[in-house]
Short mmCIF file of C-alpha atoms in Angstrom, two decimals:
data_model
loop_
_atom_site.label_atom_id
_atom_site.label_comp_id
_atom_site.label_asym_id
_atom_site.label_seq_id
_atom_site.Cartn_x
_atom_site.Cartn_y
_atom_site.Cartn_z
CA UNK A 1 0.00 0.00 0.00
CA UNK A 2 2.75 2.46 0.93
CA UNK A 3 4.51 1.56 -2.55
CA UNK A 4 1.45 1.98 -4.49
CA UNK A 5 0.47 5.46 -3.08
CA UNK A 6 4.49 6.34 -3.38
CA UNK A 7 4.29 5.95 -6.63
CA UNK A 8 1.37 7.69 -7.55
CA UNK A 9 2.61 10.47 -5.30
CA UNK A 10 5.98 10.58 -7.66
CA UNK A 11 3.55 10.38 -10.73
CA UNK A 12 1.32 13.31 -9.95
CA UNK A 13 4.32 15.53 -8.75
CA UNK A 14 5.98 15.27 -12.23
CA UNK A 15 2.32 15.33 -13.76
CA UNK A 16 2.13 19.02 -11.69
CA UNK A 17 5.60 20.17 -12.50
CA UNK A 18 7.14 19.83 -8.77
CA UNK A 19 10.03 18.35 -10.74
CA UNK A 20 11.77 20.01 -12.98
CA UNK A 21 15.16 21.54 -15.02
CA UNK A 22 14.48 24.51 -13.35
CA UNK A 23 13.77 22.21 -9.91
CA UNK A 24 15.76 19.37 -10.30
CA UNK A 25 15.45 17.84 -6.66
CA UNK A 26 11.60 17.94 -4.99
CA UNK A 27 10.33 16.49 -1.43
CA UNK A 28 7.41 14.47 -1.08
CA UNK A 29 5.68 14.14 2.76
CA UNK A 30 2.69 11.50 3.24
CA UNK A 31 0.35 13.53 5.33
CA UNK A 32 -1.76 10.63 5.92
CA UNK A 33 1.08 8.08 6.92
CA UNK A 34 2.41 11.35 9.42
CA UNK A 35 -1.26 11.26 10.95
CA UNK A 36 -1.23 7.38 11.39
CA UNK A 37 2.33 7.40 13.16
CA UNK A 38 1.28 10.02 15.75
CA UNK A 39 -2.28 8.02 16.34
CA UNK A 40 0.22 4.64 16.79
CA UNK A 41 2.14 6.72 19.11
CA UNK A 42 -0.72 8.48 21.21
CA UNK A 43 -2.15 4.84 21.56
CA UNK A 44 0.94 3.15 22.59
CA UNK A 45 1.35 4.64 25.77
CA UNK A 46 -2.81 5.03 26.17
CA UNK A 47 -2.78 1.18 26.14
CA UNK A 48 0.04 1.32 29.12
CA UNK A 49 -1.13 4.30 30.87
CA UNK A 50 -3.62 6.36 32.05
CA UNK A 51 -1.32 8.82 33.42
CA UNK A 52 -1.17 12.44 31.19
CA UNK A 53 1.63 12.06 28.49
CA UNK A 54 2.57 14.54 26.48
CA UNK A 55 4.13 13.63 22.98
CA UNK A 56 6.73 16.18 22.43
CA UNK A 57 8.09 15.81 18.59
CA UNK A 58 11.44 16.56 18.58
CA UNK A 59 11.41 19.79 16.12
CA UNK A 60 15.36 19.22 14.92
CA UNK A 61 13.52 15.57 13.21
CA UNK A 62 11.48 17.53 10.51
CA UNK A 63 11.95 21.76 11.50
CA UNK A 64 9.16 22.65 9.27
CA UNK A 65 6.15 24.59 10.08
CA UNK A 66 3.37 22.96 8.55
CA UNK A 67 4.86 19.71 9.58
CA UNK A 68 4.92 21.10 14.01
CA UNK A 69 1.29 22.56 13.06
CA UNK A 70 -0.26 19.13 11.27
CA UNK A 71 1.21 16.68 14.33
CA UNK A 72 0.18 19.52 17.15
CA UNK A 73 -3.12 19.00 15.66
CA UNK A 74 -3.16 15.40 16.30
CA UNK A 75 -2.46 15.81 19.94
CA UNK A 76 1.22 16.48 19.82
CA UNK A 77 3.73 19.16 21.41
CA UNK A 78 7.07 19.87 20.41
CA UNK A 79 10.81 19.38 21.70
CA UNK A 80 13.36 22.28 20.92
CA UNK A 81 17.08 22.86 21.27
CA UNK A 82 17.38 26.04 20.03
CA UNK A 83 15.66 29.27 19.84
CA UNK A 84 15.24 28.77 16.35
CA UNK A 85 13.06 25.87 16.79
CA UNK A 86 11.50 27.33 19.61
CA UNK A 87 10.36 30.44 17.13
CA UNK A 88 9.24 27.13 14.92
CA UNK A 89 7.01 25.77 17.46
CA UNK A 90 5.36 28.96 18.22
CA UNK A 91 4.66 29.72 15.01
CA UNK A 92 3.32 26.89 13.96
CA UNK A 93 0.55 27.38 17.17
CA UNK A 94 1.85 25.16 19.47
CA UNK A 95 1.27 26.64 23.13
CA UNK A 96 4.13 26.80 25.74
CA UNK A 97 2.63 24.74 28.46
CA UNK A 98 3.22 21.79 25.47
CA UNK A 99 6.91 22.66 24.05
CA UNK A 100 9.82 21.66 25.93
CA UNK A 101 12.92 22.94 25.58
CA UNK A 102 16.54 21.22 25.82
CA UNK A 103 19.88 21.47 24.64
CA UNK A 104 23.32 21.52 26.45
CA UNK A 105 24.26 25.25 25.50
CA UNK A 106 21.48 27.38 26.70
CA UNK A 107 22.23 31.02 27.01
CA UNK A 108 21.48 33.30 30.27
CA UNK A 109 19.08 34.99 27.43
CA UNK A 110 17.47 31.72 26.20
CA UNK A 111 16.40 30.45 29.58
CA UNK A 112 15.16 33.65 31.05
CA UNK A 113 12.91 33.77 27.62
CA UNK A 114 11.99 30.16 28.12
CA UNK A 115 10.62 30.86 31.78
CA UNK A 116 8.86 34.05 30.57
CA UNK A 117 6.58 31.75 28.10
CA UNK A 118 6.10 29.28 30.54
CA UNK A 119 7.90 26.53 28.37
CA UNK A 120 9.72 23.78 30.59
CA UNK A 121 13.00 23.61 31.08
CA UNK A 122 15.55 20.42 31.20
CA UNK A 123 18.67 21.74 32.57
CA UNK A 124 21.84 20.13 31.22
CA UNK A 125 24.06 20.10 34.19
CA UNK A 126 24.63 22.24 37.51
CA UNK A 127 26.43 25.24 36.08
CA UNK A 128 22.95 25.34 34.45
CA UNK A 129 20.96 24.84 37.98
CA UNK A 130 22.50 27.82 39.06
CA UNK A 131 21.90 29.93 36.46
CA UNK A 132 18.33 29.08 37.17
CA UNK A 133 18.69 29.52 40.74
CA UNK A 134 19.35 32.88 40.07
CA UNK A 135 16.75 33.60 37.22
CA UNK A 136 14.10 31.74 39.43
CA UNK A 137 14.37 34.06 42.03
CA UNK A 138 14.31 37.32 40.45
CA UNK A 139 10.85 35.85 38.76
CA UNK A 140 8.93 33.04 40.00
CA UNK A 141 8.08 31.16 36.73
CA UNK A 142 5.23 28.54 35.92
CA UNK A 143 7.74 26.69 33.87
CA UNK A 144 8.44 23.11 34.63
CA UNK A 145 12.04 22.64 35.62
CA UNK A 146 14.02 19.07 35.27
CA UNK A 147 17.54 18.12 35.11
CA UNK A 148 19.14 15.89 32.54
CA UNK A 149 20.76 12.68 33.48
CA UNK A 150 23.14 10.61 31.75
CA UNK A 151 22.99 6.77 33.12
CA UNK A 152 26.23 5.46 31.32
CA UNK A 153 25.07 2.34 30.18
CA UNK A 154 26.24 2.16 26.71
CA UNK A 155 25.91 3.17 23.44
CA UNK A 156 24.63 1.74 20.18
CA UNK A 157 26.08 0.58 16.53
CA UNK A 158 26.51 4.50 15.72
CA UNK A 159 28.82 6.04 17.45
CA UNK A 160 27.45 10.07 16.80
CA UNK A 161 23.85 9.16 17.87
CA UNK A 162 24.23 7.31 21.39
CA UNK A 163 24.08 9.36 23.86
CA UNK A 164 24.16 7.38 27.33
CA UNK A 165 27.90 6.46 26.83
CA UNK A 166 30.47 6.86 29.77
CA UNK A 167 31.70 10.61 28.26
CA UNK A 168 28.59 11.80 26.58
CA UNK A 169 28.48 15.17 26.27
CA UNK A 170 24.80 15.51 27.36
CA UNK A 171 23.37 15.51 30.88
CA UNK A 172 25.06 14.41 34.69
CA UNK A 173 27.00 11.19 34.20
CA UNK A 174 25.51 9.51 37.08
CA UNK A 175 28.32 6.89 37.53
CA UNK A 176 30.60 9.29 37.95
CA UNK A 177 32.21 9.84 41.64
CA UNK A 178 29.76 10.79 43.99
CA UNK A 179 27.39 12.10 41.00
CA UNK A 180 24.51 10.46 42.23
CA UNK A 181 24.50 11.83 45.14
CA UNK A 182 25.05 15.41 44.15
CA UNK A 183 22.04 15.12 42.09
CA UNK A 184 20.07 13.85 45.07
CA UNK A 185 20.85 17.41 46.81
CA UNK A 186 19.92 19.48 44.06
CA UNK A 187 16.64 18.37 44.34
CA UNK A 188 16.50 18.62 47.96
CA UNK A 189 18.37 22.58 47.66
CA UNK A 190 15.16 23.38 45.03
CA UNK A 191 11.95 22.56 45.44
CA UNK A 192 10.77 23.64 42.17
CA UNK A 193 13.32 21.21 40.61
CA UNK A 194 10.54 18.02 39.67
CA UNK A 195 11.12 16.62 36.50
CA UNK A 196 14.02 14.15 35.58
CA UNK A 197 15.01 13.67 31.91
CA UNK A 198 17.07 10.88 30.31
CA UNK A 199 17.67 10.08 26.58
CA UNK A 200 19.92 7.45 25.65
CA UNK A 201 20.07 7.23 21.92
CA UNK A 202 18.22 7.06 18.57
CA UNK A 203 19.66 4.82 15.35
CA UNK A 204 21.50 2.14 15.91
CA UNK A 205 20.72 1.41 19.69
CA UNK A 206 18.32 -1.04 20.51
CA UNK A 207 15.18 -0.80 22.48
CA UNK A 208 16.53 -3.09 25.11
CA UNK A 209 18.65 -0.54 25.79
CA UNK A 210 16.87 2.65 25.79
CA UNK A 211 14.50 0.30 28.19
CA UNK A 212 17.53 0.31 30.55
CA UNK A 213 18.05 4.12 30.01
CA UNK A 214 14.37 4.75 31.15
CA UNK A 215 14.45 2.16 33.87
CA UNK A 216 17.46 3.72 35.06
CA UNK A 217 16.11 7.44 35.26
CA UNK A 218 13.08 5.56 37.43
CA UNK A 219 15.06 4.16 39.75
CA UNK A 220 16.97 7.47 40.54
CA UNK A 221 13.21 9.28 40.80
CA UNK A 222 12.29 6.68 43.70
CA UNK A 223 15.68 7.57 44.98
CA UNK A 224 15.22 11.60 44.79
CA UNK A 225 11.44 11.16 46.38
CA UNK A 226 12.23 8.85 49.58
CA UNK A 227 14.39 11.88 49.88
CA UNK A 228 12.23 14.80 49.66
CA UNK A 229 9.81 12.51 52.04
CA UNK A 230 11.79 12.64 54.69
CA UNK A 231 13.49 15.80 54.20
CA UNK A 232 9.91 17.71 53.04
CA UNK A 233 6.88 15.22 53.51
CA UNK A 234 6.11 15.12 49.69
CA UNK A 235 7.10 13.57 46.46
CA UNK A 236 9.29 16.79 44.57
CA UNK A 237 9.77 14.39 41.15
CA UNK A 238 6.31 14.55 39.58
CA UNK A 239 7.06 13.82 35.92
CA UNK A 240 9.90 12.02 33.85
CA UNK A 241 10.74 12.76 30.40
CA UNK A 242 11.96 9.67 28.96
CA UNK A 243 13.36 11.01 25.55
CA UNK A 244 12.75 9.87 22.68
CA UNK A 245 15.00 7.94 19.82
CA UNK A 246 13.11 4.79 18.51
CA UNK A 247 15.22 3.65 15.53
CA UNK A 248 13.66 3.02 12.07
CA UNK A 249 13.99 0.33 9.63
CA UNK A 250 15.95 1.27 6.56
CA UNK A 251 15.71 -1.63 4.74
CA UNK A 252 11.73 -2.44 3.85
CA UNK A 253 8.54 -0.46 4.14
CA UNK A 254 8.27 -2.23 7.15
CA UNK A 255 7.48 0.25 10.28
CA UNK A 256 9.33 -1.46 12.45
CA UNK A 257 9.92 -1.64 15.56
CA UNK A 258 7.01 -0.06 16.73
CA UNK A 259 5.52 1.97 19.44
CA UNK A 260 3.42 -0.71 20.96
CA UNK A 261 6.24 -2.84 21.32
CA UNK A 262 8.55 0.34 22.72
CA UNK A 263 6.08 0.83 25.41
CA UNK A 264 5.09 -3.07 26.34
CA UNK A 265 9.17 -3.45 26.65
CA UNK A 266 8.91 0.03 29.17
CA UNK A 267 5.64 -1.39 31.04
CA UNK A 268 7.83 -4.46 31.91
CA UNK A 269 10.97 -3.18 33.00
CA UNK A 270 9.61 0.01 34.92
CA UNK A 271 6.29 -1.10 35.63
CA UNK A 272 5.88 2.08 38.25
CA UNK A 273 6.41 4.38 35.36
CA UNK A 274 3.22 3.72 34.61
CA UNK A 275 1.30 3.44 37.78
CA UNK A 276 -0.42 6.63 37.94
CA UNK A 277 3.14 8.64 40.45
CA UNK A 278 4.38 10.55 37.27
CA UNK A 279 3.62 12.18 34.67
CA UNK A 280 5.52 11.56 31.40
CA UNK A 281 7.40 13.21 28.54
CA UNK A 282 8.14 11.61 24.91
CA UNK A 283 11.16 13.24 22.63
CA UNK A 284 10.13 11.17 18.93
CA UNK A 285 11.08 12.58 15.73
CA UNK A 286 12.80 10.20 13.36
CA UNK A 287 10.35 7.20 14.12
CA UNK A 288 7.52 9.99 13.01
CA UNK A 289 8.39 10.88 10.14
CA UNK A 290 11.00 9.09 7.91
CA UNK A 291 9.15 6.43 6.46
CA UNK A 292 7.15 9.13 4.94
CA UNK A 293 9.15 11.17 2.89
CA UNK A 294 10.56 10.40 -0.32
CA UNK A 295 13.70 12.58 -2.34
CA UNK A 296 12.95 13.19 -6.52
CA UNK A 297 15.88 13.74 -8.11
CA UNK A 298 16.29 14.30 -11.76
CA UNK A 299 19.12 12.45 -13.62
CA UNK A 300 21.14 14.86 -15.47
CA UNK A 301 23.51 12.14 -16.98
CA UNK A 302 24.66 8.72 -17.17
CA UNK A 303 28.27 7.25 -17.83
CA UNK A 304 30.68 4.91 -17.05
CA UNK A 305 33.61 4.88 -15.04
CA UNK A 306 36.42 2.12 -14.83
CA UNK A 307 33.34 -0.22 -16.12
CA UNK A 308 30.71 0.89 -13.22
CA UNK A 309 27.67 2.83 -14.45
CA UNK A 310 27.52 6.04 -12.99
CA UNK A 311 24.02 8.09 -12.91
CA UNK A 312 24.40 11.50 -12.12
CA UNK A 313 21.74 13.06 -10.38
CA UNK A 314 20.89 16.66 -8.05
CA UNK A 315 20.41 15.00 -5.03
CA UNK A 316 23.42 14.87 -2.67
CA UNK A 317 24.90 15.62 -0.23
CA UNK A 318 22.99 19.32 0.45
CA UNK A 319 19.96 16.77 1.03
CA UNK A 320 21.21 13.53 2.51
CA UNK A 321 24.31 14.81 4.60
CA UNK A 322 24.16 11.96 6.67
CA UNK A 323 24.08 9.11 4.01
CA UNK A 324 27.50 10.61 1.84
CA UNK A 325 29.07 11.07 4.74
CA UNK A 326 28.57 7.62 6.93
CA UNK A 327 27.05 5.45 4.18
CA UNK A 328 27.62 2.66 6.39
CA UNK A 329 25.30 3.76 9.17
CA UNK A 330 22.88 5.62 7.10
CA UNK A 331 22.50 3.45 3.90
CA UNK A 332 19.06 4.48 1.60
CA UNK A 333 17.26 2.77 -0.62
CA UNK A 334 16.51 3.94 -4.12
CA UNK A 335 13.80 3.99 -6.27
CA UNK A 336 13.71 4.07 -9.95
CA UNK A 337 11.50 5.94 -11.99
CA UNK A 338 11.06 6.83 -15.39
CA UNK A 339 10.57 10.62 -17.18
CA UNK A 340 6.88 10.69 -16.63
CA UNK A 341 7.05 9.02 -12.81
CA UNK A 342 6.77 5.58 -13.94
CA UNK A 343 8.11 2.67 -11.84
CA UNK A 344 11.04 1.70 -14.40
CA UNK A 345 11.60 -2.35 -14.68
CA UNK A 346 14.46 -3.69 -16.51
CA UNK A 347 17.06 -6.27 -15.71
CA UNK A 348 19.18 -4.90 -12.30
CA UNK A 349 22.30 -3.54 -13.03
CA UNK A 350 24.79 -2.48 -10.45
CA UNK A 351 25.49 1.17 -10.62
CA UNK A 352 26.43 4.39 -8.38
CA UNK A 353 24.19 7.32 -7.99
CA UNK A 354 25.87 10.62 -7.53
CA UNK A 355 25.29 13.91 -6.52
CA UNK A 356 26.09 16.83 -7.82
CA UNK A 357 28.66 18.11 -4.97
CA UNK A 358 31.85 18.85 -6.36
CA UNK A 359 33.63 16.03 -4.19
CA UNK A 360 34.47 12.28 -4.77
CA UNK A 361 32.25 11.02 -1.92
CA UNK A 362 28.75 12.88 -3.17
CA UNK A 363 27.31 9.46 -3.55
CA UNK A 364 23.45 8.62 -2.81
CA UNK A 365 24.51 4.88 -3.50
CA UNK A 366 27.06 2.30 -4.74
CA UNK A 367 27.15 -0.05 -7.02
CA UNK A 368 22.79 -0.65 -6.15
CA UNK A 369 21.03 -2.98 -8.79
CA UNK A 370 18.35 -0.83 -10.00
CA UNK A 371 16.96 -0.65 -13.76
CA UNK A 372 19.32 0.86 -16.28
CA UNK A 373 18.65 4.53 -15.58
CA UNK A 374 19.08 7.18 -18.53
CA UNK A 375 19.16 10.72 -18.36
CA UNK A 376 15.48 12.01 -17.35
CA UNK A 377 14.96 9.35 -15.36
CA UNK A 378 13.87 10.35 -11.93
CA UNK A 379 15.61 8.44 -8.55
CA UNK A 380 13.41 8.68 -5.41
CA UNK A 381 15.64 7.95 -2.13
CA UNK A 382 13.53 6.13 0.29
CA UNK A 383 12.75 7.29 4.03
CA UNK A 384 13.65 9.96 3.82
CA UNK A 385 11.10 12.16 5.78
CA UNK A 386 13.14 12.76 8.64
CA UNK A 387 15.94 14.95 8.89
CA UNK A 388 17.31 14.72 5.56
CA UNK A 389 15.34 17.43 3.04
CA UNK A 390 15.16 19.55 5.95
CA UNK A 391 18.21 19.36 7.11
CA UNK A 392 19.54 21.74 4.27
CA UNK A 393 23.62 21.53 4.08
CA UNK A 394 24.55 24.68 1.79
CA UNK A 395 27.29 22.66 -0.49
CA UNK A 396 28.17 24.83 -3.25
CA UNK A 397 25.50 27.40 -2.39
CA UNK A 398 22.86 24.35 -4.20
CA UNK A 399 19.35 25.29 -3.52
CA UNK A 400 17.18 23.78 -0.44
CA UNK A 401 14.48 21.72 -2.73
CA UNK A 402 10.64 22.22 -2.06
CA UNK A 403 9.13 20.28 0.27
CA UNK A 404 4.96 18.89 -0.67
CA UNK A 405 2.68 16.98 0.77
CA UNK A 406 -0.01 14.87 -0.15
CA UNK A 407 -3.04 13.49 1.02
CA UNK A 408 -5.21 10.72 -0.09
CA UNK A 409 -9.16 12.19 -1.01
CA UNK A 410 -12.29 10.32 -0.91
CA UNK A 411 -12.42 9.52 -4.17
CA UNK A 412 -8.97 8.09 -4.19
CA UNK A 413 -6.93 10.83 -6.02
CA UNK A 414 -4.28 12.66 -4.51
CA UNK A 415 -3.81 16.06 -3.22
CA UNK A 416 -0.22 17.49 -3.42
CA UNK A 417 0.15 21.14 -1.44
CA UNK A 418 3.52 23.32 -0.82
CA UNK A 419 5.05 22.58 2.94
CA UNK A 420 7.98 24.83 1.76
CA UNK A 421 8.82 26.35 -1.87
CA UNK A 422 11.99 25.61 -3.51
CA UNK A 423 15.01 28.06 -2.73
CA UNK A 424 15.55 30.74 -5.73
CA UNK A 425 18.64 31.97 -6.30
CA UNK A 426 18.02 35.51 -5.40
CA UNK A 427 17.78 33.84 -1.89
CA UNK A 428 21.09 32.32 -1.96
CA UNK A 429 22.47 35.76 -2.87
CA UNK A 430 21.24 37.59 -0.13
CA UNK A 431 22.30 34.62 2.73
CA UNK A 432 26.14 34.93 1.18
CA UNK A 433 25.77 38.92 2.15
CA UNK A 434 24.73 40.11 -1.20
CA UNK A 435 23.53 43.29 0.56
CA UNK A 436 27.00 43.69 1.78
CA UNK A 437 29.00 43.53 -1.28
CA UNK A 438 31.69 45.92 -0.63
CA UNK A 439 32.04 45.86 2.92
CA UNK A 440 35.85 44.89 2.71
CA UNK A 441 36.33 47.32 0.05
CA UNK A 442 35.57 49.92 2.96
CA UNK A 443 38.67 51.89 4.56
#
């Protein structure tokens, strides 16, 4: 099914001229696949808990307006870690009292503005704590305010993306010397300190072990509130934000693993998470929203190169950073189409696809067995709705492509509408300082 309305998707956006010489790269979104993700999401956890939950998407997955507006409106909030994404969030509607905001560089500036809107607050690390000491005193603030922990259990298969190892750069390291206990006291110096945070990965770890991160951050909740019993007579940790980072499958259509299965695998190992003491927080992006984006890119040429076909397309490395650079860890598959957006068939035949980067390395794929492409043909990388087309990386000033959606209708045609127009050139100009074109000819 997800094939089928893929292709028809590719079809109608060369049928409407999405793709083109002019716009040789193009972004397709499946609104209706987004919508079913975040209703598999929302009823994971309902089928686990009846606590509140709030579903924040983590903005840096998919920073596009439409796309924070569309999953706010079916029941989700939004993650930020800069104030760029948190002017993203607002625009696109989403209230304060639903956005959460982390990151482990946050200016005096950017949490005093944070507190103002009422947006919570995950502190990195204790220089952090003090800042807020200070800012929560000269204004009481409704903001919720946690601290990030790192459990140091591990990391995954990719190095970049795992997050709980022993030096991580994010949160407390909790096995360090006499960490623990120093978080322990924080909580018991601040009284408005009552949410815990922990995220221990995305790609390439396993659930098992974002399980233990969670379990982990539950355990040291119990540990905080037997404190603040004694100490106060009353519970201080009232929610825990349990991240996010539930890897996709890169090799089928297959959504897998799932939600359900994420939150079963949670309801085992922390069964108290769940109880009805705490209110939760989810950070998921990628899981969201890559199976439902697919990358058109028009071949511009084919050759061959010490006897390996070579098609040479627009789509690169400005659009799938991530894949040219670590094609190991972020392989994609590839899609052949022809001129007029028709599935091509053919005999395989083991060829690259390049981009059009002026390095070696711009390479979408190697040596894949896909139909004999020609130039015109059209290559659609797979999965790609998820940090990759809007993720722009400015490689010889190429343009950010437009980003569409599209929607299935009653009558079963398809509805294509503009998330984000293609970059024109004029654009480019003025982001390289084209308004400043002699200011080193000043003396």
């Amino acid at each position: 099914m997800a094939t089928e309305r893929r292709d028809r998707a590719v079809r109608a956006a060369i049928e409407q001229e999405l793709l083109t010489e002019e716009h040789p790269v193009a972004a397709l979104l499946d609104t209706d696949g987004v919508r079913a993700s975040a209703a598999a999401l929302r009823d994971a956890f309902a089928a686990v808990t009846g606590a509140p939950v709030l579903h924040a998407f983590a903005v840096k997955a998919g920073p596009l307006v439409p796309v924070l507006r569309l999953l706010y409106a079916e029941g989700l909030g939004a993650e930020v870690a800069s104030p760029g994404e948190l002017a993203l969030a607002r625009a696109a509607g989403i209230p304060p009292e639903r956005i959460v905001l982390d990151s482990p560089a946050k200016t005096p500036a950017e949490l005093a503005g944070a507190l103002a809107l009422g947006v919570a607050v995950n502190a990195d690390n204790p220089q952090e704590l003090a800042r807020l000491d200070a800012l929560v005193a000269d204004a009481p603030t409704r903001s919720p305010v946690g601290l990030r922990v790192n459990p140091q259990i591990g990391g995954g298969t990719i190095d970049a993306l795992s997050t709980a190892t022993p030096t991580s750069k994010f949160g407390v390291a909790l096995r360090d010397r006499g960490a623990r206990d120093q978080v322990v006291q924080a909580f018991l110096d601040r009284p408005w300190l009552t949410r815990l945070h922990t995220h221990t990965g995305s790609q390439g770890v396993p659930l098992s072990l974002l399980a233990t991160g969670v379990r982990e951050v539950y355990k040291l909740a119990e540990e905080i509130n037997a404190a603040t019993v004694r100490a106060t007579g009353r519970r201080q940790v009232d929610t825990l934000d349990i991240g996010g980072g539930l890897p996709v499958n890169f090799t089928s259509d297959e959504e897998t693993p799932t939600f359900a299965a994420y939150a079963r695998l949670l309801a085992e190992q922390a069964p108290g998470l769940f109880d009805g003491r705490y209110g939760l927080v989810t950070e998921f992006g990628r899981s969201l929203l890559a199976k439902h984006g697919t990358l058109l890119a028009r071949v511009e040429y084919t050759k061959t190169s010490g006897a390996r076909p070579i098609a040479v397309t627009h789509a690169g490395v400005q659009v799938a950073t991530r894949t040219v650079y670590d094609p190991d860890s972020w392989p994609l598959r590839i899609a052949a189409y022809d001129a007029e957006g028709r599935p091509k068939d053919g005999p395989p035949v083991d060829q690259d696809v390049a981009g059009p980067a002026c390095f070696a390395g711009d390479l979408l794929a190697v040596q894949r067995p896909l139909p004999p492409l020609e130039p015109g043909d059209v290559v659609a990388a797979l999965d790609t709705g998820a940090y990759y087309f809007t993720a722009h990386y400015a490689y010889n000033s190429l343009p950010r492509p437009g980003v569409h959606a599209y929607t299935g209708t009653a009558g079963g045609a398809l509805r294509l509408v503009t998330l984000r127009p293609p970059q024109q050139l004029p654009e480019i100009v003025a982001e390289a300082g084209g308004a400043h074109r002699d200011a080193l000819l000043e003396r």
